[in-house]
Coordinates of C-alpha atoms in Angstrom, one line a residue:
M252 CA -20.7 24.7 -16.2
K253 CA -19.6 22.3 -19.0
F254 CA -16.0 21.3 -19.2
S255 CA -15.6 22.9 -22.6
E256 CA -16.8 26.2 -21.2
M257 CA -14.3 26.3 -18.3
P258 CA -11.9 29.1 -19.0
Y259 CA -8.2 28.6 -18.9
E260 CA -5.4 31.2 -18.8
R261 CA -1.9 30.7 -17.7
P262 CA -1.4 32.3 -14.3
C263 CA 1.7 34.4 -13.5
L264 CA 4.1 32.2 -11.6
E265 CA 5.7 35.1 -9.8
E266 CA 2.3 36.4 -8.7
L267 CA 1.4 33.0 -7.3
K268 CA 4.6 32.9 -5.4
K269 CA 4.0 36.4 -4.0
Q270 CA 0.5 35.5 -2.9
M271 CA 1.7 32.3 -1.2
A272 CA 4.5 34.2 0.5
E273 CA 2.0 36.8 1.8
K274 CA -0.2 34.1 3.3
I275 CA 2.7 32.4 4.9
G276 CA 3.7 35.7 6.6
A277 CA 0.1 36.4 7.6
L278 CA -0.3 33.0 9.2
K279 CA 2.9 33.5 11.2
E280 CA 1.7 36.9 12.4
A281 CA -1.9 35.9 13.3
G282 CA -2.8 37.0 16.8
S283 CA -5.7 34.7 17.3
Y284 CA -7.1 31.4 15.9
E285 CA -9.8 33.3 14.1
E286 CA -7.2 35.3 12.2
A287 CA -5.1 32.2 11.5
K288 CA -8.2 30.3 10.3
A289 CA -9.1 33.2 7.9
V290 CA -5.7 33.1 6.4
F291 CA -5.9 29.3 6.2
M292 CA -9.2 29.5 4.2
E293 CA -7.6 32.1 1.9
M294 CA -4.7 29.7 1.2
E295 CA -7.3 26.9 0.7
A296 CA -9.0 29.0 -2.0
L297 CA -5.6 29.8 -3.7
S298 CA -4.6 26.1 -3.7
K299 CA -7.9 25.1 -5.3
H300 CA -7.4 27.7 -8.0
I301 CA -3.9 26.5 -8.7
Q302 CA -5.0 22.9 -8.9
T303 CA -7.9 23.8 -11.1
K304 CA -5.7 25.6 -13.7
H305 CA -3.2 22.8 -13.6
N306 CA -5.8 20.0 -14.0
I307 CA -7.7 21.7 -16.9
A308 CA -4.4 22.1 -18.8
K309 CA -3.4 18.5 -18.1
I310 CA -6.8 17.1 -19.2
R311 CA -6.9 19.0 -22.4
Y312 CA -3.3 18.1 -23.2
D313 CA -4.0 14.4 -22.5
I314 CA -7.1 14.5 -24.7
D315 CA -4.8 15.6 -27.6
T316 CA -1.1 15.5 -27.0
R317 CA -0.6 17.1 -30.4
D318 CA -2.2 20.3 -29.2
R319 CA 0.7 22.7 -29.2
F320 CA -1.0 25.3 -26.9
Y321 CA -1.6 22.8 -24.1
E322 CA 1.7 21.1 -24.6
E323 CA 3.4 24.5 -23.9
E324 CA 1.1 24.9 -20.9
M325 CA 2.2 21.5 -19.5
D326 CA 5.8 22.6 -20.0
F327 CA 5.0 25.7 -17.9
W328 CA 3.3 23.6 -15.2
N329 CA 6.1 21.0 -15.1
K330 CA 8.5 23.9 -14.3
A331 CA 6.1 25.8 -12.0
M332 CA 4.8 23.0 -9.7
P333 CA 8.2 22.1 -8.2
E334 CA 8.9 25.8 -7.6
L335 CA 5.5 26.3 -5.9
Q336 CA 6.2 23.2 -3.8
E337 CA 8.9 25.2 -2.0
Y338 CA 6.3 27.7 -0.9
Q339 CA 3.9 25.0 0.0
Q340 CA 6.6 23.5 2.3
Q341 CA 7.1 26.8 4.0
W342 CA 3.3 27.0 4.5
T343 CA 3.3 23.5 6.0
K344 CA 6.1 24.4 8.4
A345 CA 4.3 27.6 9.5
L346 CA 1.2 25.6 10.1
L347 CA 2.9 22.9 12.1
E348 CA 5.1 25.3 14.1
G349 CA 2.4 27.9 14.6
A350 CA 0.7 28.8 17.9
F351 CA -2.7 27.4 16.8
C352 CA -1.7 24.0 15.7
K353 CA -3.9 22.3 18.3
E354 CA -6.9 24.4 17.4
F355 CA -6.5 23.5 13.7
E356 CA -6.2 19.9 14.5
A357 CA -9.3 20.0 16.7
E358 CA -11.4 21.5 13.9
F359 CA -10.0 19.8 10.8
G360 CA -8.7 16.5 12.2
S361 CA -5.3 15.0 12.8
V362 CA -4.7 13.3 9.4
M363 CA -4.0 16.7 7.8
F364 CA -1.1 17.2 10.2
L365 CA 0.1 13.6 9.9
N366 CA 0.3 14.0 6.1
A367 CA 1.8 17.5 6.5
R368 CA 4.7 16.0 8.5
I369 CA 5.2 13.4 5.8
S370 CA 5.2 16.0 3.1
L371 CA 8.1 17.8 4.8
K372 CA 10.1 14.6 4.3
T373 CA 9.6 14.7 0.5
F374 CA 11.0 18.1 -0.5
S375 CA 13.9 20.4 -0.3
P376 CA 14.7 23.3 -2.7
E377 CA 17.8 21.3 -3.5
I378 CA 15.8 18.8 -5.5
I379 CA 13.9 21.3 -7.6
P380 CA 16.0 20.6 -10.7
E381 CA 15.4 16.8 -10.4
L382 CA 11.7 17.3 -9.9
Q383 CA 11.5 19.5 -13.1
K384 CA 13.5 16.9 -15.0
E385 CA 11.3 14.1 -13.7
S386 CA 8.2 15.9 -15.0
E387 CA 9.9 16.3 -18.4
L388 CA 10.7 12.6 -18.6
K389 CA 7.2 11.5 -17.6
K390 CA 5.8 13.8 -20.2
E391 CA 8.1 12.3 -22.8
Y392 CA 7.0 8.8 -21.9
T393 CA 3.3 9.8 -22.1
K394 CA 3.7 11.5 -25.4
L395 CA 5.8 8.6 -26.8
I396 CA 3.1 6.1 -25.9
A397 CA 0.3 8.4 -27.2
S398 CA 2.1 8.8 -30.5
A399 CA 2.3 5.0 -31.2
K400 CA 1.1 3.9 -34.6
I401 CA 0.9 0.2 -34.8
S402 CA 0.6 -1.4 -38.2
F403 CA -1.9 -4.2 -38.2
E404 CA -3.8 -5.7 -41.1
G405 CA -3.0 -2.8 -43.4
K406 CA -4.1 -0.1 -41.0
E407 CA -2.5 1.9 -38.2
Y408 CA -3.9 1.9 -34.6
T409 CA -3.0 3.5 -31.3
I410 CA -2.1 1.3 -28.3
S411 CA -5.5 2.0 -26.8
Q412 CA -7.2 0.7 -29.9
M413 CA -5.4 -2.6 -30.0
P414 CA -7.2 -4.6 -27.2
P415 CA -10.1 -5.8 -29.3
F416 CA -7.6 -7.5 -31.7
K417 CA -5.5 -8.8 -28.8
T418 CA -8.6 -10.6 -27.4
D419 CA -10.0 -11.8 -30.8
S420 CA -11.3 -15.4 -30.8
D421 CA -9.2 -16.3 -33.9
D422 CA -5.9 -17.7 -32.6
A423 CA -3.8 -16.5 -35.5
R424 CA -5.3 -13.0 -35.6
R425 CA -4.9 -12.6 -31.8
L426 CA -1.3 -13.7 -31.8
A427 CA -0.5 -11.4 -34.8
A428 CA -2.0 -8.4 -32.8
W429 CA 0.2 -9.2 -29.8
K430 CA 3.2 -9.4 -32.0
A431 CA 2.4 -6.2 -33.8
E432 CA 2.0 -4.3 -30.5
G433 CA 5.1 -5.9 -29.1
Q434 CA 7.1 -4.9 -32.1
W435 CA 6.3 -1.3 -31.7
Y436 CA 7.7 -1.4 -28.1
K437 CA 10.8 -3.3 -29.5
D438 CA 11.3 -0.6 -32.1
N439 CA 11.2 2.1 -29.4
Q440 CA 13.0 0.1 -26.8
E441 CA 16.2 2.1 -26.8
R442 CA 14.3 5.3 -25.8
L443 CA 12.0 3.5 -23.4
D444 CA 15.1 2.1 -21.7
G445 CA 16.8 5.5 -21.8
I446 CA 13.9 7.3 -20.2
Y447 CA 13.7 4.8 -17.4
D448 CA 17.4 4.9 -16.8
E449 CA 17.2 8.6 -16.3
L450 CA 14.2 8.4 -14.1
V451 CA 15.7 5.8 -11.8
A452 CA 19.0 7.7 -11.5
L453 CA 17.4 11.1 -10.7
R454 CA 15.0 9.6 -8.2
D455 CA 17.9 7.8 -6.5
R456 CA 19.7 11.1 -6.5
M457 CA 16.7 12.9 -5.0
G458 CA 16.5 10.3 -2.2
R459 CA 20.2 10.7 -1.4
K460 CA 20.0 14.5 -1.4
L461 CA 17.2 14.3 1.2
G462 CA 19.3 12.0 3.4
Y463 CA 17.9 8.6 2.5
E464 CA 19.8 5.5 1.4
G465 CA 18.1 5.7 -2.0
Y466 CA 14.7 6.3 -3.5
T467 CA 12.5 3.7 -1.8
E468 CA 12.0 5.5 1.5
L469 CA 11.3 8.8 -0.3
G470 CA 9.0 7.0 -2.7
Y471 CA 6.9 5.7 0.2
Y472 CA 6.7 9.3 1.7
R473 CA 5.7 10.7 -1.8
M474 CA 2.9 8.1 -1.9
E475 CA 1.8 9.3 1.5
R476 CA 2.1 6.0 3.2
N477 CA 0.8 7.0 6.6
C478 CA -0.3 3.8 8.3
Y479 CA 1.9 1.0 6.9
D480 CA 5.4 0.5 5.7
K481 CA 7.7 -1.6 3.5
K482 CA 7.5 -4.6 5.9
D483 CA 3.7 -4.6 5.7
V484 CA 3.9 -4.7 1.9
E485 CA 6.4 -7.5 2.0
K486 CA 4.0 -9.6 4.2
F487 CA 1.2 -8.8 1.8
R488 CA 3.3 -10.1 -1.1
E489 CA 4.0 -13.3 0.8
S490 CA 0.3 -13.8 1.3
V491 CA -0.4 -13.2 -2.4
V492 CA 2.1 -16.0 -3.4
K493 CA 0.8 -18.3 -0.6
Y494 CA -3.0 -17.9 -1.1
L495 CA -3.7 -16.2 -4.4
V496 CA -1.3 -17.5 -6.9
P497 CA -2.6 -21.1 -6.5
V498 CA -6.2 -20.0 -7.0
A499 CA -5.2 -17.9 -10.0
S500 CA -3.3 -20.8 -11.5
E501 CA -6.4 -23.0 -11.3
V502 CA -8.4 -20.3 -13.1
Y503 CA -5.9 -20.4 -16.0
K504 CA -5.7 -24.2 -16.0
K505 CA -9.5 -24.4 -16.5
Q506 CA -9.2 -21.7 -19.2
A507 CA -6.5 -23.7 -21.0
K508 CA -8.8 -26.7 -21.0
R509 CA -11.7 -24.6 -22.4
L510 CA -9.4 -23.4 -25.2
S511 CA -7.9 -26.8 -25.8
K512 CA -4.4 -25.4 -25.1
D513 CA -1.5 -26.7 -23.0
Y514 CA -0.9 -25.0 -19.7
P515 CA 1.0 -22.7 -19.2
M516 CA -0.3 -20.7 -22.2
S517 CA 1.2 -17.9 -24.2
F518 CA 0.4 -14.3 -23.4
A519 CA -1.9 -14.2 -26.4
D520 CA -3.8 -17.3 -25.3
N521 CA -4.2 -16.1 -21.7
A522 CA -6.0 -13.1 -23.0
L523 CA -8.8 -15.2 -24.4
A524 CA -11.2 -16.4 -21.7
F525 CA -13.6 -18.3 -23.9
R526 CA -13.1 -20.0 -27.3
S527 CA -16.2 -18.2 -28.6
G528 CA -14.7 -14.8 -27.5
N529 CA -14.5 -12.6 -24.4
A530 CA -17.4 -10.7 -23.1
R531 CA -18.1 -7.6 -25.2
P532 CA -20.3 -4.6 -24.3
V533 CA -23.4 -4.1 -26.5
G534 CA -24.1 -0.8 -28.2
T535 CA -22.2 2.4 -28.7
P536 CA -20.2 4.4 -26.2
D537 CA -23.3 6.5 -25.7
D538 CA -25.3 3.3 -25.0
I539 CA -22.8 2.3 -22.4
L540 CA -23.0 5.7 -20.7
K541 CA -26.9 5.5 -20.8
Q542 CA -26.8 2.1 -19.1
G543 CA -24.4 3.6 -16.6
G544 CA -27.0 6.2 -15.9
K545 CA -29.7 3.5 -15.3
F546 CA -27.3 1.8 -12.9
Y547 CA -26.5 4.9 -10.9
D548 CA -30.2 6.0 -10.9
A549 CA -31.2 2.7 -9.3
L550 CA -28.3 2.4 -6.9
S551 CA -29.0 5.4 -4.7
P552 CA -30.3 9.0 -4.8
E553 CA -26.7 10.2 -4.3
T554 CA -25.3 8.3 -7.2
S555 CA -28.1 9.3 -9.4
A556 CA -27.5 13.0 -8.8
F557 CA -23.8 12.5 -9.2
F558 CA -23.9 10.8 -12.6
R559 CA -26.4 13.3 -14.0
T560 CA -23.9 16.0 -13.0
M561 CA -21.1 14.2 -14.9
L562 CA -23.2 13.8 -18.1
E563 CA -24.7 17.3 -18.1
G564 CA -21.3 18.8 -17.4
E565 CA -19.5 16.8 -20.2
L566 CA -17.2 15.6 -17.5
L567 CA -16.3 12.4 -19.2
D568 CA -13.9 12.0 -22.2
V569 CA -14.0 8.3 -23.1
L570 CA -13.3 7.8 -26.8
S571 CA -10.0 6.5 -28.0
T572 CA -8.7 9.0 -30.6
E573 CA -5.4 9.7 -32.4
G574 CA -3.0 11.7 -30.2
K575 CA -4.8 10.9 -27.0
A576 CA -2.8 9.8 -24.0
G577 CA -3.2 6.2 -23.0
G578 CA -4.8 4.8 -19.9
G579 CA -7.5 6.4 -17.8
Y580 CA -7.9 8.3 -14.6
C581 CA -10.2 10.5 -12.5
T582 CA -9.2 13.9 -11.3
S583 CA -10.9 16.9 -9.7
I584 CA -11.6 20.5 -10.9
P585 CA -11.8 22.1 -7.4
D586 CA -13.0 25.6 -8.3
Y587 CA -16.1 24.0 -9.8
G588 CA -16.6 21.2 -7.2
V589 CA -16.6 18.5 -9.9
P590 CA -14.5 15.5 -10.9
F591 CA -13.5 14.6 -14.4
I592 CA -13.1 11.1 -16.0
F593 CA -10.5 10.5 -18.7
A594 CA -10.6 7.2 -20.5
N595 CA -10.0 5.3 -23.7
F596 CA -13.0 3.1 -24.8
N597 CA -11.8 0.2 -27.0
G598 CA -14.8 -2.1 -27.4
T599 CA -13.9 -4.5 -24.6
Q600 CA -15.4 -5.1 -21.2
H601 CA -12.9 -2.5 -20.0
D602 CA -15.3 0.2 -21.3
V603 CA -18.0 -0.9 -18.8
E604 CA -15.4 -1.1 -16.1
V605 CA -14.5 2.6 -16.8
V606 CA -18.1 3.6 -16.2
T607 CA -18.0 1.8 -12.9
H608 CA -14.3 2.1 -11.8
E609 CA -13.5 5.7 -12.7
A610 CA -17.0 6.8 -11.7
G611 CA -16.4 5.1 -8.3
H612 CA -13.5 7.6 -7.8
A613 CA -15.6 10.4 -9.2
F614 CA -18.5 9.7 -6.9
A615 CA -16.3 9.6 -3.8
A616 CA -14.8 13.0 -4.8
W617 CA -18.3 14.5 -5.6
L618 CA -19.7 13.2 -2.3
N619 CA -16.9 14.8 -0.3
R620 CA -16.5 17.9 -2.5
D621 CA -17.2 20.4 0.3
R622 CA -14.6 19.0 2.7
V623 CA -12.0 21.3 4.2
P624 CA -9.1 21.2 3.7
M625 CA -9.3 20.2 0.0
E626 CA -6.7 17.4 0.6
T627 CA -9.2 15.5 2.8
I628 CA -11.6 15.1 -0.1
W629 CA -9.6 12.1 -1.1
P630 CA -8.0 9.5 1.2
S631 CA -4.5 8.1 0.3
L632 CA -4.4 6.3 -3.0
E633 CA -5.1 2.7 -1.8
G634 CA -8.1 4.2 -0.1
C635 CA -9.3 5.8 -3.3
E636 CA -9.0 2.6 -5.2
V637 CA -11.4 0.9 -2.8
H638 CA -14.1 3.3 -4.0
S639 CA -13.5 2.4 -7.7
M640 CA -12.8 -1.3 -7.5
S641 CA -15.8 -2.0 -5.2
M642 CA -18.2 0.1 -7.3
E643 CA -17.5 -2.4 -10.2
F644 CA -19.1 -5.2 -8.2
F645 CA -22.2 -3.2 -7.3
A646 CA -23.0 -3.0 -11.1
W647 CA -23.4 -6.8 -11.4
P648 CA -27.2 -6.7 -11.4
F649 CA -27.0 -4.5 -14.6
A650 CA -24.6 -6.8 -16.4
E651 CA -27.2 -7.9 -19.0
G652 CA -27.9 -4.3 -19.9
F653 CA -24.2 -3.7 -20.5
F654 CA -23.3 -7.0 -22.1
G655 CA -26.5 -8.6 -23.4
N656 CA -25.9 -12.3 -24.1
D657 CA -22.4 -12.0 -22.8
A658 CA -23.5 -11.1 -19.3
R659 CA -22.7 -14.6 -17.9
K660 CA -19.2 -14.5 -19.4
F661 CA -18.7 -11.1 -17.9
L662 CA -19.7 -12.1 -14.4
Y663 CA -17.2 -15.0 -14.4
T664 CA -14.3 -13.1 -16.0
H665 CA -14.9 -10.0 -13.9
L666 CA -14.4 -12.0 -10.7
S667 CA -11.6 -14.2 -12.0
D668 CA -9.8 -11.1 -13.4
A669 CA -10.1 -9.4 -10.0
L670 CA -8.3 -12.4 -8.5
T671 CA -5.7 -12.8 -11.2
F672 CA -4.9 -9.1 -11.3
I673 CA -3.6 -9.0 -7.8
P674 CA -0.5 -11.2 -8.5
Y675 CA 0.3 -9.1 -11.5
G676 CA -0.1 -5.8 -9.6
T677 CA 2.0 -7.2 -6.7
M678 CA 4.7 -8.2 -9.2
V679 CA 4.8 -4.6 -10.5
D680 CA 5.4 -3.4 -6.9
H681 CA 8.0 -6.1 -6.2
F682 CA 9.9 -5.2 -9.5
Q683 CA 10.1 -1.5 -8.5
H684 CA 11.5 -2.4 -5.0
V685 CA 14.3 -4.4 -6.7
V686 CA 14.9 -1.6 -9.2
Y687 CA 15.3 1.2 -6.7
E688 CA 17.4 -1.0 -4.3
K689 CA 19.8 -1.6 -7.2
P690 CA 19.6 1.6 -9.3
E691 CA 22.9 0.8 -11.1
M692 CA 21.2 -2.1 -13.0
T693 CA 21.4 -2.1 -16.7
P694 CA 18.2 -2.4 -18.9
A695 CA 19.0 -6.0 -19.6
M696 CA 19.3 -6.7 -15.9
R697 CA 15.9 -5.1 -15.2
H698 CA 14.3 -7.2 -17.9
G699 CA 15.9 -10.2 -16.3
V700 CA 14.3 -9.3 -12.9
W701 CA 10.9 -8.9 -14.5
K702 CA 11.2 -12.3 -16.2
E703 CA 12.2 -14.0 -13.0
L704 CA 9.2 -12.4 -11.1
L705 CA 6.9 -13.6 -13.8
G706 CA 7.8 -17.2 -12.8
I707 CA 6.9 -16.4 -9.2
Y708 CA 3.7 -14.4 -9.6
M709 CA 2.3 -15.5 -13.0
P710 CA 3.4 -19.1 -13.6
W711 CA 0.6 -19.4 -16.1
M712 CA 2.6 -17.4 -18.6
R713 CA 4.7 -19.4 -21.0
L714 CA 8.0 -17.6 -21.8
D715 CA 8.8 -19.4 -25.0
G716 CA 9.8 -16.4 -27.2
D717 CA 6.6 -16.5 -29.2
I718 CA 6.1 -12.8 -28.5
P719 CA 9.6 -11.6 -27.9
F720 CA 8.7 -8.3 -26.1
Y721 CA 6.8 -10.1 -23.4
A722 CA 8.7 -13.4 -23.3
Q723 CA 12.0 -11.6 -22.9
G724 CA 10.9 -9.8 -19.7
E725 CA 10.3 -6.4 -21.3
G726 CA 6.5 -6.2 -20.8
W727 CA 6.8 -3.9 -17.8
Q728 CA 7.5 -1.0 -20.2
R729 CA 3.9 -0.8 -21.1
Q730 CA 2.9 -0.2 -17.5
H731 CA 2.9 3.6 -17.3
H732 CA 2.7 3.7 -13.5
I733 CA 6.2 2.3 -13.4
Y734 CA 7.5 5.3 -15.2
T735 CA 5.1 8.0 -13.9
R736 CA 3.9 7.0 -10.4
P737 CA 6.5 4.8 -8.7
F738 CA 5.2 2.5 -6.0
Y739 CA 1.6 3.3 -6.9
Y740 CA 0.6 -0.1 -8.1
I741 CA 0.4 -2.0 -4.8
D742 CA -2.5 0.4 -4.0
Y743 CA -4.6 -1.4 -6.6
C744 CA -3.8 -4.8 -5.0
L745 CA -4.7 -3.7 -1.5
A746 CA -7.9 -2.1 -2.7
Q747 CA -8.8 -5.1 -4.8
T748 CA -8.5 -7.3 -1.7
V749 CA -11.0 -4.9 0.1
S750 CA -13.3 -4.8 -2.9
L751 CA -13.5 -8.6 -2.8
Q752 CA -14.9 -8.2 0.7
F753 CA -17.6 -6.0 -0.8
W754 CA -18.3 -8.6 -3.5
A755 CA -18.8 -11.3 -0.7
M756 CA -21.2 -8.9 1.1
I757 CA -23.2 -8.3 -2.1
Q758 CA -23.7 -12.0 -2.5
K759 CA -25.4 -12.1 0.9
D760 CA -27.2 -8.8 1.2
P761 CA -26.7 -6.0 -1.4
K762 CA -28.4 -3.4 0.7
D763 CA -26.1 -4.1 3.7
A764 CA -23.1 -4.0 1.4
W765 CA -24.1 -0.6 0.1
E766 CA -24.5 0.7 3.6
H767 CA -20.9 -0.4 4.4
Y768 CA -19.7 1.2 1.1
M769 CA -21.3 4.5 2.0
A770 CA -20.0 4.3 5.6
Y771 CA -16.5 3.9 4.0
T772 CA -16.9 6.5 1.3
R773 CA -18.5 9.3 3.3
Q774 CA -15.3 9.5 5.4
G775 CA -13.4 11.0 2.4
G776 CA -9.8 11.4 3.5
S777 CA -10.6 12.2 7.1
G778 CA -8.6 9.2 8.3
V779 CA -5.7 6.9 7.4
F780 CA -6.5 3.8 5.2
T781 CA -6.6 1.3 8.0
D782 CA -8.8 3.5 10.2
L783 CA -11.2 4.1 7.3
L784 CA -11.6 0.4 6.9
K785 CA -12.1 -0.2 10.6
N786 CA -14.7 2.5 10.8
A787 CA -16.7 0.8 8.1
D788 CA -16.3 -2.7 9.7
L789 CA -13.9 -3.9 7.0
A790 CA -10.8 -6.1 7.4
S791 CA -7.4 -4.7 6.6
P792 CA -5.6 -6.4 3.7
F793 CA -2.5 -6.6 5.9
E794 CA -4.3 -9.2 8.0
E795 CA -3.3 -12.5 6.6
R796 CA -6.8 -13.9 7.1
C797 CA -8.3 -11.2 4.9
L798 CA -6.6 -12.4 1.7
K799 CA -7.0 -16.0 2.7
D800 CA -10.8 -15.6 3.3
V801 CA -11.6 -13.7 0.1
C802 CA -9.5 -16.1 -2.0
A803 CA -11.4 -19.0 -0.5
Q804 CA -14.8 -17.4 -1.1
A805 CA -14.2 -16.2 -4.6
G806 CA -12.5 -19.5 -5.6
K807 CA -15.5 -21.5 -4.3
W808 CA -17.9 -19.2 -6.3
L809 CA -15.8 -19.7 -9.5
D810 CA -15.6 -23.5 -9.0
G811 CA -19.4 -23.6 -8.6
Y812 CA -20.2 -21.3 -11.5
D813 CA -22.3 -22.8 -14.2
L814 CA -20.3 -22.5 -17.4
A815 CA -22.7 -24.7 -19.4
G816 CA -23.0 -23.3 -22.9
L817 CA -20.0 -21.0 -22.4
V818 CA -17.3 -22.2 -24.6

């Protein structure tokens, strides 16, 4: 079935509660494992149905945040989901405390119960008002960003449409684009500060209501951290500063030399990799999707069948249009056993990375679509990001088809961007730790923290006031994860470290690398992140040698890359 044909009707919240309550009672009263399992499968089907309705409404709202019908549906779901979470918690308790816990674990694996115990630490009916308010504020932020109209060269553009101008090879035009976008944020800064003030305060309040010292511990549980903790993340951050920041700094020093600029450079100049312009995809969005089809057809029978399903089902919405929410993501529509990709093509190499990155998520979900329970289709989020970030590197042999004469530029910048991203992503995580440890900070104090961290993690950025929004430490406000998914961003950094292992494998033996990728991906969410890596013979990013080794290998490749003719 095509996405446009999937029906949507708002369910009755009270009826959903009634059904969930009945299943909780039936599970408690089950006289045998067979009876308990039958109830379990009924609850699985109901959960799939709820998730399907919610995700269809969210996707259609994100495609056009001006759509009044789906805006009202998201208002409904933002209220309903926290209330349903109370019943989900009762179900989880009944499962954990039931007489057949060992039988369930034997059949469906231990990770389900590990995550169930974590989920019990994230909720109490007492925090339902905060959860509902949190959803409202996240929606407000999303809609504010989606509504942006940036005046540039006599026209108006959305934020998602600005990147081509922000990477233009003309210095004056590029700087003007950065200033124009930054001015929109400055014009809306009071509300952006206000939204985040409210979010930090209510999240801190949720943590304290649940018995924690603040939000950080609760935030880790909400992110389902089930095999590492805050100390592990701190050690990873130390390794990033020790091994990666120096390599990334060298990348930007060479870039400054190519551009005839002084190091460190401005935000606008750092965005331009080559004086002649950054790599740009060739052809239309349809051409990019067709080339994606060629890549997935050649990669494996499984990826070929998957991508054909996506195209035939119209399960990708990739054009950047007015009113569309920013960013990109992959989600699932469980009742139909398919994933969905939401993105904003903007004429940059990002468009190709969507076809590989988000489709990496989608392929993993499609490959594991029949797993029970539904929650083991996906691993925890850092595990999911391995699927996507690694898939980007498998597409290298098809770079010419995606980029034409810019293929050599793409290969160089794709690897260098993978390296230079990790310090930024780690900084995002570090910033949030500081914020939630000191929730009483004013907006100005938060901006000061961001500016200080820029000096540690991104010393290649010149903070000279040329673009006030960025130079004054306010650039974090464009990172929607900070508002909507606290503590998510380190997942990208951990996964990127793993993906660089795949990159190194691909350089030696692409077939062997793909076998390792499939060994990792076929596991779905059946284990914790570190076990999934171990089972696929991959090093954990929490091992210091892991980041040290991939930095050395990637740095050596970049140093030896022939840039002749690329200016």
